[in-house]
PDB file of C-alpha atoms in Angstrom:
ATOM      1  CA  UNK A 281     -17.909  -5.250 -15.748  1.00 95.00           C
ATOM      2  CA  UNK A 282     -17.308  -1.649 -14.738  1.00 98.00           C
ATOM      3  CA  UNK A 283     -13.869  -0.259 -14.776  1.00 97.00           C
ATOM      4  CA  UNK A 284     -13.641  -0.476 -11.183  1.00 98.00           C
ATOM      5  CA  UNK A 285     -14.305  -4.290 -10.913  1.00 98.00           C
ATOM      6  CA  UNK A 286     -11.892  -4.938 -13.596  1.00 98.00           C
ATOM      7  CA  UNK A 287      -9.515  -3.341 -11.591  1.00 98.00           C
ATOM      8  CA  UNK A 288     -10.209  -5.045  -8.481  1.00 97.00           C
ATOM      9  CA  UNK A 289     -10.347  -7.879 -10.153  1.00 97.00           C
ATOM     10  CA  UNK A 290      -6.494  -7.661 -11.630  1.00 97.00           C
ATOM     11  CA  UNK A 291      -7.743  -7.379 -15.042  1.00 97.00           C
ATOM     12  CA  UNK A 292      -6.687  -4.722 -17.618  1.00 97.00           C
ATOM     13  CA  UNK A 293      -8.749  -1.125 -17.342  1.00 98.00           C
ATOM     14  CA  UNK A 294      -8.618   2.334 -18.123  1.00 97.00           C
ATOM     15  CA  UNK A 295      -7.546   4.386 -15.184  1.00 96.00           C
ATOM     16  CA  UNK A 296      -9.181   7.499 -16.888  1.00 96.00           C
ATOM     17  CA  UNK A 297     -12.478   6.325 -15.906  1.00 97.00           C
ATOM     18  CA  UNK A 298     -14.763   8.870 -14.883  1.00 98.00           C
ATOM     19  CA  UNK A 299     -15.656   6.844 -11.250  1.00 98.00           C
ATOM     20  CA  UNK A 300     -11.845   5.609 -10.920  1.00 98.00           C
ATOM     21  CA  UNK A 301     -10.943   9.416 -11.538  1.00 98.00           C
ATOM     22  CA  UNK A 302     -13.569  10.616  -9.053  1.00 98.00           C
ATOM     23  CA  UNK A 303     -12.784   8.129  -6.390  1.00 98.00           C
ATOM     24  CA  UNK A 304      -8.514   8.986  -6.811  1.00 98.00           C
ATOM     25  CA  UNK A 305      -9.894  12.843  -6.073  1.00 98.00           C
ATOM     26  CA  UNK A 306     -11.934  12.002  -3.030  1.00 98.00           C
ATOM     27  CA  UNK A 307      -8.659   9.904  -1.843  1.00 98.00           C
ATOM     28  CA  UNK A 308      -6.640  13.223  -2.856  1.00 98.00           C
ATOM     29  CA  UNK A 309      -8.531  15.525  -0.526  1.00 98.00           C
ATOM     30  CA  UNK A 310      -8.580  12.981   2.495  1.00 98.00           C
ATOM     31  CA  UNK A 311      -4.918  12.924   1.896  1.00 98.00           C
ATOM     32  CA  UNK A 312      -4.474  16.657   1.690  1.00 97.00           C
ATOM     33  CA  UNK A 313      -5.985  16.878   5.194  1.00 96.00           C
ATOM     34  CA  UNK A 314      -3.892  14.097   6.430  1.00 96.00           C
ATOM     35  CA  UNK A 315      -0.595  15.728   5.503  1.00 96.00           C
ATOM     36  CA  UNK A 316      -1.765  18.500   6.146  1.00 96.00           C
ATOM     37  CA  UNK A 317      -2.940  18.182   9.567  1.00 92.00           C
ATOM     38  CA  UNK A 318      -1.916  20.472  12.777  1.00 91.00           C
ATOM     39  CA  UNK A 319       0.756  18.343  14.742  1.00 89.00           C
ATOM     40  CA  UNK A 320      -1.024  16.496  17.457  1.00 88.00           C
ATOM     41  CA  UNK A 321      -4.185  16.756  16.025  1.00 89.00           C
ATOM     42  CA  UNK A 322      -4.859  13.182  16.643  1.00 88.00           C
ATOM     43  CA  UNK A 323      -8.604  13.699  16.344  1.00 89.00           C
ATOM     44  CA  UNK A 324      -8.344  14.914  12.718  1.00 87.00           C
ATOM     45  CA  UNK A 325      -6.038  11.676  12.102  1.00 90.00           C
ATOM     46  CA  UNK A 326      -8.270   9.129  12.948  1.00 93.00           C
ATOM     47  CA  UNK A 327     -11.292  10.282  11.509  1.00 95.00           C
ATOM     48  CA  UNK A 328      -9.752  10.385   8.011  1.00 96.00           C
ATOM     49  CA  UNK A 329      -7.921   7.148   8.370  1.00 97.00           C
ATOM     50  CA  UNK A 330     -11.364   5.857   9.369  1.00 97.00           C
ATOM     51  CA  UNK A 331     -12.943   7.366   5.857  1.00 97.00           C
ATOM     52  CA  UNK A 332      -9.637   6.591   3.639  1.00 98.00           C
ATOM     53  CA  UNK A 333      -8.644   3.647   4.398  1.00 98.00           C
ATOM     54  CA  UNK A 334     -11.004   0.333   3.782  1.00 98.00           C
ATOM     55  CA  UNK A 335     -10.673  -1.127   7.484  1.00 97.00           C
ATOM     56  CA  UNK A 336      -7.883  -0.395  10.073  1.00 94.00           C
ATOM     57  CA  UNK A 337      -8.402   3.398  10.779  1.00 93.00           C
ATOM     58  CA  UNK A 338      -9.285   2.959  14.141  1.00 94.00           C
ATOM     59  CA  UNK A 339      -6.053   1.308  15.225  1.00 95.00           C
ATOM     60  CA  UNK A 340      -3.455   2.578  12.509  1.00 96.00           C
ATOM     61  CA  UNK A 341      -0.964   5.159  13.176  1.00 94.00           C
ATOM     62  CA  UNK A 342       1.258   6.923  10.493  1.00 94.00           C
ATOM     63  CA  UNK A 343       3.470   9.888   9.754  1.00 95.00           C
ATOM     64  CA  UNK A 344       2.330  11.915   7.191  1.00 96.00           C
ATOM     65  CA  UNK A 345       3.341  12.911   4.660  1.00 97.00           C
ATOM     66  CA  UNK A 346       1.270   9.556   3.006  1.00 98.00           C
ATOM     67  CA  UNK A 347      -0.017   8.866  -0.481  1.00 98.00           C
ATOM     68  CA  UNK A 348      -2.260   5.723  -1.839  1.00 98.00           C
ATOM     69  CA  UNK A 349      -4.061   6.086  -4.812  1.00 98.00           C
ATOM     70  CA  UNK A 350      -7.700   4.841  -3.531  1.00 98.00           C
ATOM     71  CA  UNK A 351      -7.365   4.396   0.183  1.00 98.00           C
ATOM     72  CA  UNK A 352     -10.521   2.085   0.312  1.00 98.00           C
ATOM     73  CA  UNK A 353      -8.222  -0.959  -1.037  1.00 98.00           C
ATOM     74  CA  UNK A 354      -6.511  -0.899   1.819  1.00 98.00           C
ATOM     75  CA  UNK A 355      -7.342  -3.531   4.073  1.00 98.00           C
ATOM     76  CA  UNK A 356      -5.238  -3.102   7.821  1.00 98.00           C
ATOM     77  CA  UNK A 357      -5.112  -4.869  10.660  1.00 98.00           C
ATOM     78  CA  UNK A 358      -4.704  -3.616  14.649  1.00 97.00           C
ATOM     79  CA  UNK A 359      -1.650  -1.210  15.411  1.00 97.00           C
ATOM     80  CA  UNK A 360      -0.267  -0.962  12.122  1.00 98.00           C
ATOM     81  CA  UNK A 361       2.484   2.036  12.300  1.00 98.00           C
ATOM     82  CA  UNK A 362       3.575   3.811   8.810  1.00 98.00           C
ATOM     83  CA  UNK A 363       6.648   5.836   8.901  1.00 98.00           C
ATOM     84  CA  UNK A 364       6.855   9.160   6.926  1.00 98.00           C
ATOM     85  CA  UNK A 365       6.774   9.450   3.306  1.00 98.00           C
ATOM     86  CA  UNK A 366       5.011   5.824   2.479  1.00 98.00           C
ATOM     87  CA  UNK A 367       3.137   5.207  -0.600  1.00 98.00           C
ATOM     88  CA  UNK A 368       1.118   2.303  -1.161  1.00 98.00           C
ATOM     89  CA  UNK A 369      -0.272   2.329  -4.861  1.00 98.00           C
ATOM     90  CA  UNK A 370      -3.573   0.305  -3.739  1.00 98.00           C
ATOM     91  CA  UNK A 371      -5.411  -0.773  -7.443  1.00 98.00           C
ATOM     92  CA  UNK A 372      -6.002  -4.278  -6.191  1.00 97.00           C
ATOM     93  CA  UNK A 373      -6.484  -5.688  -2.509  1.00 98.00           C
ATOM     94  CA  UNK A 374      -3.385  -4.245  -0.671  1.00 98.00           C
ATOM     95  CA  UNK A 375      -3.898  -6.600   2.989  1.00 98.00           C
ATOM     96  CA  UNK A 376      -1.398  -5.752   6.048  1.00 98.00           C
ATOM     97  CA  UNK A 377      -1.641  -7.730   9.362  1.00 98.00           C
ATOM     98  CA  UNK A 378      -1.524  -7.065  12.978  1.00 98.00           C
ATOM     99  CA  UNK A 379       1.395  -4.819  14.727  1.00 98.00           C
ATOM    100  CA  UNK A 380       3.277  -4.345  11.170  1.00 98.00           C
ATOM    101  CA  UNK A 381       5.645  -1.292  10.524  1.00 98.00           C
ATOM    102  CA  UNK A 382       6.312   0.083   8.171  1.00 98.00           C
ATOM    103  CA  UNK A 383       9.388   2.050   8.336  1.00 98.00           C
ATOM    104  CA  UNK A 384       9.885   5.697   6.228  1.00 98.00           C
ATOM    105  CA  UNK A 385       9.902   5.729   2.516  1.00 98.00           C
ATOM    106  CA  UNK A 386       8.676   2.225   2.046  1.00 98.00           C
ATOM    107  CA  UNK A 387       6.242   1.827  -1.584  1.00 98.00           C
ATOM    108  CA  UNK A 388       3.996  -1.057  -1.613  1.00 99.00           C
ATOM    109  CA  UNK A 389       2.856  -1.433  -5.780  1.00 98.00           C
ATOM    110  CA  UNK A 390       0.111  -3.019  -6.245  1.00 98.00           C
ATOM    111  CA  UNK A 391      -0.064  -1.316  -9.457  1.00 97.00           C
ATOM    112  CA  UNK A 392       1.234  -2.342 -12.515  1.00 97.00           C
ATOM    113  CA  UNK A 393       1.335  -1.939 -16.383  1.00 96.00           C
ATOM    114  CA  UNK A 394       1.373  -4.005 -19.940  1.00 95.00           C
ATOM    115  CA  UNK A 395       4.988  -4.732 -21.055  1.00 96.00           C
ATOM    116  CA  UNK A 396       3.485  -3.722 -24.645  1.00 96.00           C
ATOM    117  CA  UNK A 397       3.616  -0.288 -25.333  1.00 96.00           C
ATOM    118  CA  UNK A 398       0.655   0.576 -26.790  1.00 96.00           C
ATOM    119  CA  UNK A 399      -1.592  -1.351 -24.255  1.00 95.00           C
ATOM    120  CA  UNK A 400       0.379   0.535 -21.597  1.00 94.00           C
ATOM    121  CA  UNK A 401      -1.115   4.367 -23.428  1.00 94.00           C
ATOM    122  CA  UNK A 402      -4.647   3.330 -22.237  1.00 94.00           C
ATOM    123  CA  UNK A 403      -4.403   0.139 -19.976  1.00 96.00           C
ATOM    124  CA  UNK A 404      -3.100  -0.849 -16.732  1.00 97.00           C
ATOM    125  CA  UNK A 405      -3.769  -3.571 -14.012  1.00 97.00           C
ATOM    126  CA  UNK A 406      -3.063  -4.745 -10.556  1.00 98.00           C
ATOM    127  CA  UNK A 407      -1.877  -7.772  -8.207  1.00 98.00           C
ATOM    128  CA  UNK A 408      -3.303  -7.714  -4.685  1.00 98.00           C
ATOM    129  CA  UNK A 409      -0.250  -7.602  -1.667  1.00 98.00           C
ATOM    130  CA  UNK A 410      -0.597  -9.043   1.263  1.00 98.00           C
ATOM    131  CA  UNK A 411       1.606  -8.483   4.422  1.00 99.00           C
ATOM    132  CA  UNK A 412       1.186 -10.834   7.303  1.00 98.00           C
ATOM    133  CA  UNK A 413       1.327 -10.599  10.957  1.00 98.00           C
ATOM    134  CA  UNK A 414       4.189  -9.027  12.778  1.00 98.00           C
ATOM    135  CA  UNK A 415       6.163  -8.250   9.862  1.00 98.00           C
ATOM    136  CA  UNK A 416       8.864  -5.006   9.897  1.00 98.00           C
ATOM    137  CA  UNK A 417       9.455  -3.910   6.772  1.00 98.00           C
ATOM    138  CA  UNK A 418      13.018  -1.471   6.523  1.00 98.00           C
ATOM    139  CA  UNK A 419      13.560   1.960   5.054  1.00 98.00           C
ATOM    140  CA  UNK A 420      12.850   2.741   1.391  1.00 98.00           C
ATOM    141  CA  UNK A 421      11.827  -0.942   0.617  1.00 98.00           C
ATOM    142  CA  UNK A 422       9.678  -1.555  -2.660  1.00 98.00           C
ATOM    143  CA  UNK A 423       7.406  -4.319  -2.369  1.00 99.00           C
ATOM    144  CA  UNK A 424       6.082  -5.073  -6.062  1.00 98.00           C
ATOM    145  CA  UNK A 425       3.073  -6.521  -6.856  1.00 98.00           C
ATOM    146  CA  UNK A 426       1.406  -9.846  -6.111  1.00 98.00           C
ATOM    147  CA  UNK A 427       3.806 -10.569  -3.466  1.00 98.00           C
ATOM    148  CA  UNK A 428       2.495 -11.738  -0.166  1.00 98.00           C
ATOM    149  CA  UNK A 429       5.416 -11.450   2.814  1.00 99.00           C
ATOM    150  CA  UNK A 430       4.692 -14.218   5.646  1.00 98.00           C
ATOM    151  CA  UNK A 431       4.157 -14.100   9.446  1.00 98.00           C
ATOM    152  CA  UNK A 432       6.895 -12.583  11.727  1.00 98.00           C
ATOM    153  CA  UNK A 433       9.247 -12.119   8.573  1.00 98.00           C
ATOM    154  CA  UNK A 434      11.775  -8.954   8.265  1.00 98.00           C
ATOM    155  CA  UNK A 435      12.367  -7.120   5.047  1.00 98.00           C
ATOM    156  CA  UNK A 436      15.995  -5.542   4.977  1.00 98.00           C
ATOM    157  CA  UNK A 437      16.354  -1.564   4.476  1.00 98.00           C
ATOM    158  CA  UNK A 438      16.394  -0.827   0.701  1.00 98.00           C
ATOM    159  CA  UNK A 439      15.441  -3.976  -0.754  1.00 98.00           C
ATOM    160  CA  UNK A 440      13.203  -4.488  -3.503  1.00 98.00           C
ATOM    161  CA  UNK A 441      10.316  -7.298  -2.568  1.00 98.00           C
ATOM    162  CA  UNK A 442       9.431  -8.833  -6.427  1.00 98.00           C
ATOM    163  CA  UNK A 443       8.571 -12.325  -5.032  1.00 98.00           C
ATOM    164  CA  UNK A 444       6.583 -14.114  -1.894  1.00 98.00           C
ATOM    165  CA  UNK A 445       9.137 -13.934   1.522  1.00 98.00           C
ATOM    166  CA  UNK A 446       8.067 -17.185   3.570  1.00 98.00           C
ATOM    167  CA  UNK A 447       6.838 -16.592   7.218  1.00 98.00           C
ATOM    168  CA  UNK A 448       9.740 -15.832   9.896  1.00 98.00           C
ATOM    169  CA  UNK A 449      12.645 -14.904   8.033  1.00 98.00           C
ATOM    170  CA  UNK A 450      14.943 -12.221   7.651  1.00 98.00           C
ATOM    171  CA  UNK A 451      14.840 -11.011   4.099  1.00 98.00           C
ATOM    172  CA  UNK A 452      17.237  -8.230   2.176  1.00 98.00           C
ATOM    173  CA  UNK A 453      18.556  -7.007  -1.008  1.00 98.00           C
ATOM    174  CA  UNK A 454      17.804  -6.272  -4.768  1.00 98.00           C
ATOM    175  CA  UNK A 455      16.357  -8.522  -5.760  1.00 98.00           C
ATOM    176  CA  UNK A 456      15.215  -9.465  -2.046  1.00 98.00           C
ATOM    177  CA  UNK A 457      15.637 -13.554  -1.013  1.00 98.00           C
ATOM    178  CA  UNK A 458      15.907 -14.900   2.260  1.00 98.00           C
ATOM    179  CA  UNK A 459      19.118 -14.142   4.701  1.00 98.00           C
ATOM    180  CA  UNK A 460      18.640 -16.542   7.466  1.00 98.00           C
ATOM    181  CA  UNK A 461      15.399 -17.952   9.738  1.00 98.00           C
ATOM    182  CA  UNK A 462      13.920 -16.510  12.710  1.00 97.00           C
ATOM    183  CA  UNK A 463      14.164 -18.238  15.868  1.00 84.00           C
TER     184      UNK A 463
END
């Protein structure tokens, strides 16, 4: 297996590959002329949503500044809305429904690294997150990876996501867990 499918896979890799290192650049300068856009350039937008992200550029709307490592791992459904200053660290399959937002400063990991030291100088590996439908997720909340929030659900401002939120709640705090059901 190539770097690259170990990674997408969720196995251990080396993120100094040569084609993981080339594709992180391309993602780099589609990101520098995202942030960089002229306000209201809403042409310039949507064409490099369309090339960054993996599908959902058509229908997505954000605030930039926004960073992602790859771009192409993101998967997004219709009128997802990103906030300013969101970061989604896309190694593995990073999946977001229909009519999500994302409010500003929220990181979505689905990067992580080897506990042992030594593995972690040369290795790292990801766990695919997946955000259903409807879902708001608050200001500066971390979602870690492998988690998968459910259907309708709301994630509390400043919380830190480290394990699956079931469908329809409202969910808050560090470490997140369930507040109370939606009606």
């Amino acid at each position: 297996m190539s770097e690259k499918q170990k990674m997408l896979a969720g196995q251990p890799y080396d993120p100094a590959d040569s084609e993981l290192t080339a594709d992180r650049l391309h993602a780099r300068k589609l990101l520098h002329v995202l942030n960089n856009a002229e306000p209201g350039d809403a042409d310039s937008l949507r064409n490099v949503c369309r090339e960054l992200f993996g599908s959902g550029g058509d229908t997505v709307w954000l605030e930039p500044p926004f960073r992602c490592d790859y771009g192409t791992n993101i998967y997004l459904g219709e009128k997802v809305y990103f906030n300013f200053d969101c970061v989604i660290l896309d190694v593995c399959e990073v999946r977001i429904g229909n009519n999500v937002f994302i409010a500003p400063g929220v990181h979505i990991y689905a990067a992580t690294h080897p506990l042992d030291a030594e593995l972690r100088r040369t290795q790292e590996f990801g766990k695919p997150v997946t955000i259903g439908n409807d879902v708001w997720i608050g200001g500066r909340a971390i979602i870690c990876p492998g988690v998968t929030i459910g259907d309708r659900s709301v994630i509390g401002a400043g919380s830190v996501v480290s394990k699956d939120v079931p469908a329809g709640v409202v969910a808050a705090g560090n470490p997140c867990r369930v507040i109370r059901e939606l009606e």
